[in-house]
mmCIF file of C-alpha atoms in Angstrom:
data_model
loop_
_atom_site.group_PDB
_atom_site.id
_atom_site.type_symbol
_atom_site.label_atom_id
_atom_site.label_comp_id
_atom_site.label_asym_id
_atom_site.label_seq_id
_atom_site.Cartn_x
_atom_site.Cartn_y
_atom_site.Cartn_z
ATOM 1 C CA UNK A 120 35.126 -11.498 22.067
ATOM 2 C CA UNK A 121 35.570 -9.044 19.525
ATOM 3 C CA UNK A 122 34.685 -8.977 15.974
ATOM 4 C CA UNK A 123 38.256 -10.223 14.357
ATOM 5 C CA UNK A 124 37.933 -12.993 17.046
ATOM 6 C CA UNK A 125 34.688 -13.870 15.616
ATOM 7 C CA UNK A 126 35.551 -14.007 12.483
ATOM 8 C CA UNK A 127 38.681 -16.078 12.621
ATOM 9 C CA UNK A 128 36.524 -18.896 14.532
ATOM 10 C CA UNK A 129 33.811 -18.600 12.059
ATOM 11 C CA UNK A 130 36.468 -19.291 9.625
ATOM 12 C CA UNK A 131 38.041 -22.305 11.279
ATOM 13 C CA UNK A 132 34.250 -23.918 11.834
ATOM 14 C CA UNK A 133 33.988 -23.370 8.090
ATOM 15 C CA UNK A 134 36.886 -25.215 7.329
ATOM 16 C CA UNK A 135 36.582 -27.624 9.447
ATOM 17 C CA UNK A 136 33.145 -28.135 8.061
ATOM 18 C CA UNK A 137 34.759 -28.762 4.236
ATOM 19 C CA UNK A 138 37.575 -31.077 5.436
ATOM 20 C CA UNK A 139 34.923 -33.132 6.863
ATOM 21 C CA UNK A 140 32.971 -33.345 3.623
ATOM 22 C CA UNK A 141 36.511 -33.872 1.745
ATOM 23 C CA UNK A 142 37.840 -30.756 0.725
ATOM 24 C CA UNK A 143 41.490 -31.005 1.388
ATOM 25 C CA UNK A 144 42.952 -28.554 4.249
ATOM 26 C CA UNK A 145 45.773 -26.749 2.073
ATOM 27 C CA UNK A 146 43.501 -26.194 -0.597
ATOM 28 C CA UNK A 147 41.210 -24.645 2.123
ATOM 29 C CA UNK A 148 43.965 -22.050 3.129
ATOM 30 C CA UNK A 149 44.158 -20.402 -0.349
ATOM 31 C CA UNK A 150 40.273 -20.104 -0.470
ATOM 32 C CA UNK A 151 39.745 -18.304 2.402
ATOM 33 C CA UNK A 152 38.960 -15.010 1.320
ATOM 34 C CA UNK A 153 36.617 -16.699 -1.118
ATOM 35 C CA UNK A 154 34.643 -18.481 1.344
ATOM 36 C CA UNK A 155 34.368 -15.394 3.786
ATOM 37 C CA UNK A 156 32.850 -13.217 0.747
ATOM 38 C CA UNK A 157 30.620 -16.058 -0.218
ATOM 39 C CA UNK A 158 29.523 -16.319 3.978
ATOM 40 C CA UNK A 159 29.142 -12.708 3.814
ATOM 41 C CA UNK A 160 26.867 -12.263 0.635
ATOM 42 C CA UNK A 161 24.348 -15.338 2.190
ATOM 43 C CA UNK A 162 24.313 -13.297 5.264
ATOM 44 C CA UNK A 163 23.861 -10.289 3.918
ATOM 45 C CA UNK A 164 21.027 -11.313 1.345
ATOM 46 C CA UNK A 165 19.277 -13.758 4.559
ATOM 47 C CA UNK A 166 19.381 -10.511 6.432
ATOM 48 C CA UNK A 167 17.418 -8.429 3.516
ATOM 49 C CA UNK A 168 15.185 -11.058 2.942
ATOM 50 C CA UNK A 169 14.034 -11.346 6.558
ATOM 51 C CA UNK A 170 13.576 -7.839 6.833
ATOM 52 C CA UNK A 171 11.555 -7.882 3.699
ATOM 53 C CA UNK A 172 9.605 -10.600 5.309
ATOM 54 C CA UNK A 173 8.972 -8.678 8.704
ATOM 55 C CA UNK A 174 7.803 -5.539 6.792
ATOM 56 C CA UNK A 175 5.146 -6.996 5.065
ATOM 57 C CA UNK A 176 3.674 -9.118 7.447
ATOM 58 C CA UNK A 177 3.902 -5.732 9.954
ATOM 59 C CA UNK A 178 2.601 -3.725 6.522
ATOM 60 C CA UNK A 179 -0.536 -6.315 6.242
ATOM 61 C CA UNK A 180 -0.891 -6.410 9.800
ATOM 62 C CA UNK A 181 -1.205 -2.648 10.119
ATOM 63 C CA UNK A 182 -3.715 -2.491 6.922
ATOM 64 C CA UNK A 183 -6.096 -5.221 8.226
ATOM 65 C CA UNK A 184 -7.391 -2.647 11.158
ATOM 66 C CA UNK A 185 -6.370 0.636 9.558
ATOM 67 C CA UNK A 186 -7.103 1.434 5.615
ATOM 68 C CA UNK A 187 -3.968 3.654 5.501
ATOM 69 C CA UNK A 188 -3.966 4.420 1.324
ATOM 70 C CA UNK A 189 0.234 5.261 1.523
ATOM 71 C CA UNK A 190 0.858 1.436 3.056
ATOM 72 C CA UNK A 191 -1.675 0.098 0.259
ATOM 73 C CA UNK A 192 0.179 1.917 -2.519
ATOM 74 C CA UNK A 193 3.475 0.452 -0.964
ATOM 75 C CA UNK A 194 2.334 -3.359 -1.116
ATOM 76 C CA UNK A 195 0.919 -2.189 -4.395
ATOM 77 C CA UNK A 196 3.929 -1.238 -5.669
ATOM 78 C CA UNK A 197 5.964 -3.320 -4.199
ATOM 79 C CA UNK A 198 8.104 -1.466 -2.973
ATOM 80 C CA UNK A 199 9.013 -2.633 0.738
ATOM 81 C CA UNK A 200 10.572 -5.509 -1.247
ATOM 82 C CA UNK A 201 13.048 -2.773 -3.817
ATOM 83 C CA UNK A 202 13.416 -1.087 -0.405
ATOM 84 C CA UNK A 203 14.779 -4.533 1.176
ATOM 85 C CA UNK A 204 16.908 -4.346 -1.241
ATOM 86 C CA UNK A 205 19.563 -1.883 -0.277
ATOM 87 C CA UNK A 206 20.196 -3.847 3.030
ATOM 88 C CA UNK A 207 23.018 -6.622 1.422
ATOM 89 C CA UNK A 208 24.858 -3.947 -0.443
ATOM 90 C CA UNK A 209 25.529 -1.925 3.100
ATOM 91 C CA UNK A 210 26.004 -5.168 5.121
ATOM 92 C CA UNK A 211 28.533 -6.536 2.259
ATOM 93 C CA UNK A 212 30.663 -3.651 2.301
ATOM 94 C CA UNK A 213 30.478 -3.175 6.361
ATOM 95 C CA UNK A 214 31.737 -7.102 6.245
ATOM 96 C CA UNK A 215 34.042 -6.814 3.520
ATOM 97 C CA UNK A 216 36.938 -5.848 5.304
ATOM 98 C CA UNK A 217 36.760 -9.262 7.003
ATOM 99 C CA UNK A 218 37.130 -11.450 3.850
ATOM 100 C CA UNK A 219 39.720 -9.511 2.422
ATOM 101 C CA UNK A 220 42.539 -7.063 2.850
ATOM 102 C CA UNK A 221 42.103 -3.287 1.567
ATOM 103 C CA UNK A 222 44.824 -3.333 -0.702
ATOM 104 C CA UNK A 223 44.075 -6.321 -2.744
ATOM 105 C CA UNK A 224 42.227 -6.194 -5.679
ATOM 106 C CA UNK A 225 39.670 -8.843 -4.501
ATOM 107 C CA UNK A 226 38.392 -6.335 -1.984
ATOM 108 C CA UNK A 227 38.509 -3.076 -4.736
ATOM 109 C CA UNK A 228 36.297 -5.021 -7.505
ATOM 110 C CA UNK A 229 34.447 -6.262 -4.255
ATOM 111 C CA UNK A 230 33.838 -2.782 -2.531
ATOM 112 C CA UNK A 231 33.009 -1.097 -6.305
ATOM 113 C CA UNK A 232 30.358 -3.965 -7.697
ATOM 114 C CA UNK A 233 28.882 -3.646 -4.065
ATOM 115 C CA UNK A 234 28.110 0.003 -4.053
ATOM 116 C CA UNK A 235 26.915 -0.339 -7.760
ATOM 117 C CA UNK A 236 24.534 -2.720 -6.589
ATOM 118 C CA UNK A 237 23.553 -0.212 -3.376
ATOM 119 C CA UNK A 238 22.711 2.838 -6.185
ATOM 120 C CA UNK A 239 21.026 0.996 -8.283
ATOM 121 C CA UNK A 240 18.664 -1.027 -5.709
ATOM 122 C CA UNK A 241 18.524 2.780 -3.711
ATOM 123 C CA UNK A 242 17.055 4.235 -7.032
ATOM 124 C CA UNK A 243 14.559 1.398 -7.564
ATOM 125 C CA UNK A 244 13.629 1.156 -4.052
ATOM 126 C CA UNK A 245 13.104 5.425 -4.412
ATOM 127 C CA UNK A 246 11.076 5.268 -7.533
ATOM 128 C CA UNK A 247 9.200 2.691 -5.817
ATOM 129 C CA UNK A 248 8.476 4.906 -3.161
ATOM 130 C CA UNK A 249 7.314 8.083 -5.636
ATOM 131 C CA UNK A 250 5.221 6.186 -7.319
ATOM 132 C CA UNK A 251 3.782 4.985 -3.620
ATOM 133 C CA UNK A 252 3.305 8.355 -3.161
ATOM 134 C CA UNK A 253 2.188 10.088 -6.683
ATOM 135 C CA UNK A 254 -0.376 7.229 -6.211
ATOM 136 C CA UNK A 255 -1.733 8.623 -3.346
ATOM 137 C CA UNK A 256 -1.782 12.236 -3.962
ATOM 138 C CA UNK A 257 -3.680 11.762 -7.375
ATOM 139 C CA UNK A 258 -6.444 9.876 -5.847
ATOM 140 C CA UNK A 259 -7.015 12.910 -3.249
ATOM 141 C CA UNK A 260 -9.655 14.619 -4.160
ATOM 142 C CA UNK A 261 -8.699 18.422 -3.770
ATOM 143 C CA UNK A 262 -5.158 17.370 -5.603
ATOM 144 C CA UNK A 263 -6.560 15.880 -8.826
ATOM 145 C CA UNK A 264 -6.549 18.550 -10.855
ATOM 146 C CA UNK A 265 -2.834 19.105 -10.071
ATOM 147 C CA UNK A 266 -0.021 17.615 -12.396
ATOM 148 C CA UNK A 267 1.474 15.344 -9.537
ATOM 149 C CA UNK A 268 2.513 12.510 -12.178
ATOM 150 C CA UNK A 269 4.635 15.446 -13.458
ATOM 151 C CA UNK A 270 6.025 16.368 -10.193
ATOM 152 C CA UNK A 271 6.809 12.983 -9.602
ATOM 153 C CA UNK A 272 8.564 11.979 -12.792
ATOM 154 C CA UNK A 273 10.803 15.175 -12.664
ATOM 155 C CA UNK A 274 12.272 13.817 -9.115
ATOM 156 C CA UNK A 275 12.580 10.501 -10.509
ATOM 157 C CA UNK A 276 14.687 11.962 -13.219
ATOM 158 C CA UNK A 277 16.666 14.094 -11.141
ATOM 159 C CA UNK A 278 17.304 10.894 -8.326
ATOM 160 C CA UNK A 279 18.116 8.613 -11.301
ATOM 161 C CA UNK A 280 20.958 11.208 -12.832
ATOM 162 C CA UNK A 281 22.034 11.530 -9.437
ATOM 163 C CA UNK A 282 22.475 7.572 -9.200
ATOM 164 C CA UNK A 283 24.036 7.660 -13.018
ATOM 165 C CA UNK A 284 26.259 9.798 -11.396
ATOM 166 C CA UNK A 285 27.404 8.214 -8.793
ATOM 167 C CA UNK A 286 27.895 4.926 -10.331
ATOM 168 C CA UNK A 287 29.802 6.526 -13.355
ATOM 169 C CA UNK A 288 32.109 7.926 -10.304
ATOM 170 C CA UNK A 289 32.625 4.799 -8.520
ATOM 171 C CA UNK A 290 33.571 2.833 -12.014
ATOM 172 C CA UNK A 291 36.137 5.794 -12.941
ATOM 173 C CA UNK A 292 37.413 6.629 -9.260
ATOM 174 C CA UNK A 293 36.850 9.648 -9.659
ATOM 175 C CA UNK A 294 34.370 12.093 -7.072
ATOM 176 C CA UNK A 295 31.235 12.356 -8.318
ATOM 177 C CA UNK A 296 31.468 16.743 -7.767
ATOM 178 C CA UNK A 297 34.139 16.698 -10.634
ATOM 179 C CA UNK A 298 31.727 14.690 -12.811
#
């Protein structure tokens, strides 16, 4: 069974599932697409939330029989859950082509608020992760009198104009080289 095969049965359970609780069949038919992006976004966010899940219960698992100061400042800072994050946004748009078709506008405002949402939960998730680390390096000893909060602001800057970047390109169409 391939994938399109999958899809079109998943479909027809789900609307067999609606009749049954009263939702008439024709009106059904016209919210297909709907119901597929709605099926796809609960997957897609079940999927990031069990990962999140997994990694902190491995993360806490780890740091119960090995002090490991990088893991700490990750729990910390929360930042296996920011990283968690950028799993829907990738799922979504690997799925989207299932709900709708590319030339349809459903699928462009789809594809665009979907990789918004990827840039800007990638440049949490990667401040998270500085900050994971700047915490780490300052409390070494032979580092401390180093400016590593500098260091690590300056690529937080740089990574979040990259993301501006990239999100300004996406909402204009245009590449983000020419911006």
């Amino acid at each position: 069974m391939n994938t399109n095969e999958f899809a079109q049965i998943l479909l027809t359970w789900i609307k067999s599932f609606l009749s049954w609780i009263g939702i008439p069949r024709d009106r059904l038919n016209e919210l297909d697409e709907i119901i597929f992006l709605i099926l796809i976004v609960a997957i897609a966010f079940a999927v990031g939330a069990v990962f999140h899940y997994l990694s902190v219960r491995f993360t806490r698992k780890v740091l119960k029989y090995k002090n490991i100061s990088f893991l700490r400042s990750l729990i910390e800072y929360n930042a296996l859950r920011k990283m968690s994050a950028v799993i829907p946004p990738l799922i979504i748009s690997a799925l989207l082509p299932f709900a709708f078709d590319y030339r349809s506008t459903w699928f462009t405002v789809s594809e665009k608020i979907t990789w918004i949402y990827f840039f800007i939960a990638l440049l949490f998730s990667v401040n998270a992760v500085l900050n994971s680390v700047g915490n780490v390096l300052m409390n070494k000893e032979q580092l401390q009198n180093r400016p590593m909060k500098g260091f690590i602001q300056i690529f937080q800057v740089i990574f979040s104009c990259i993301a501006i970047i990239a999100i300004i390109s996406i909402l204009i169409n245009k590449s983000p080289l020419n911006l």
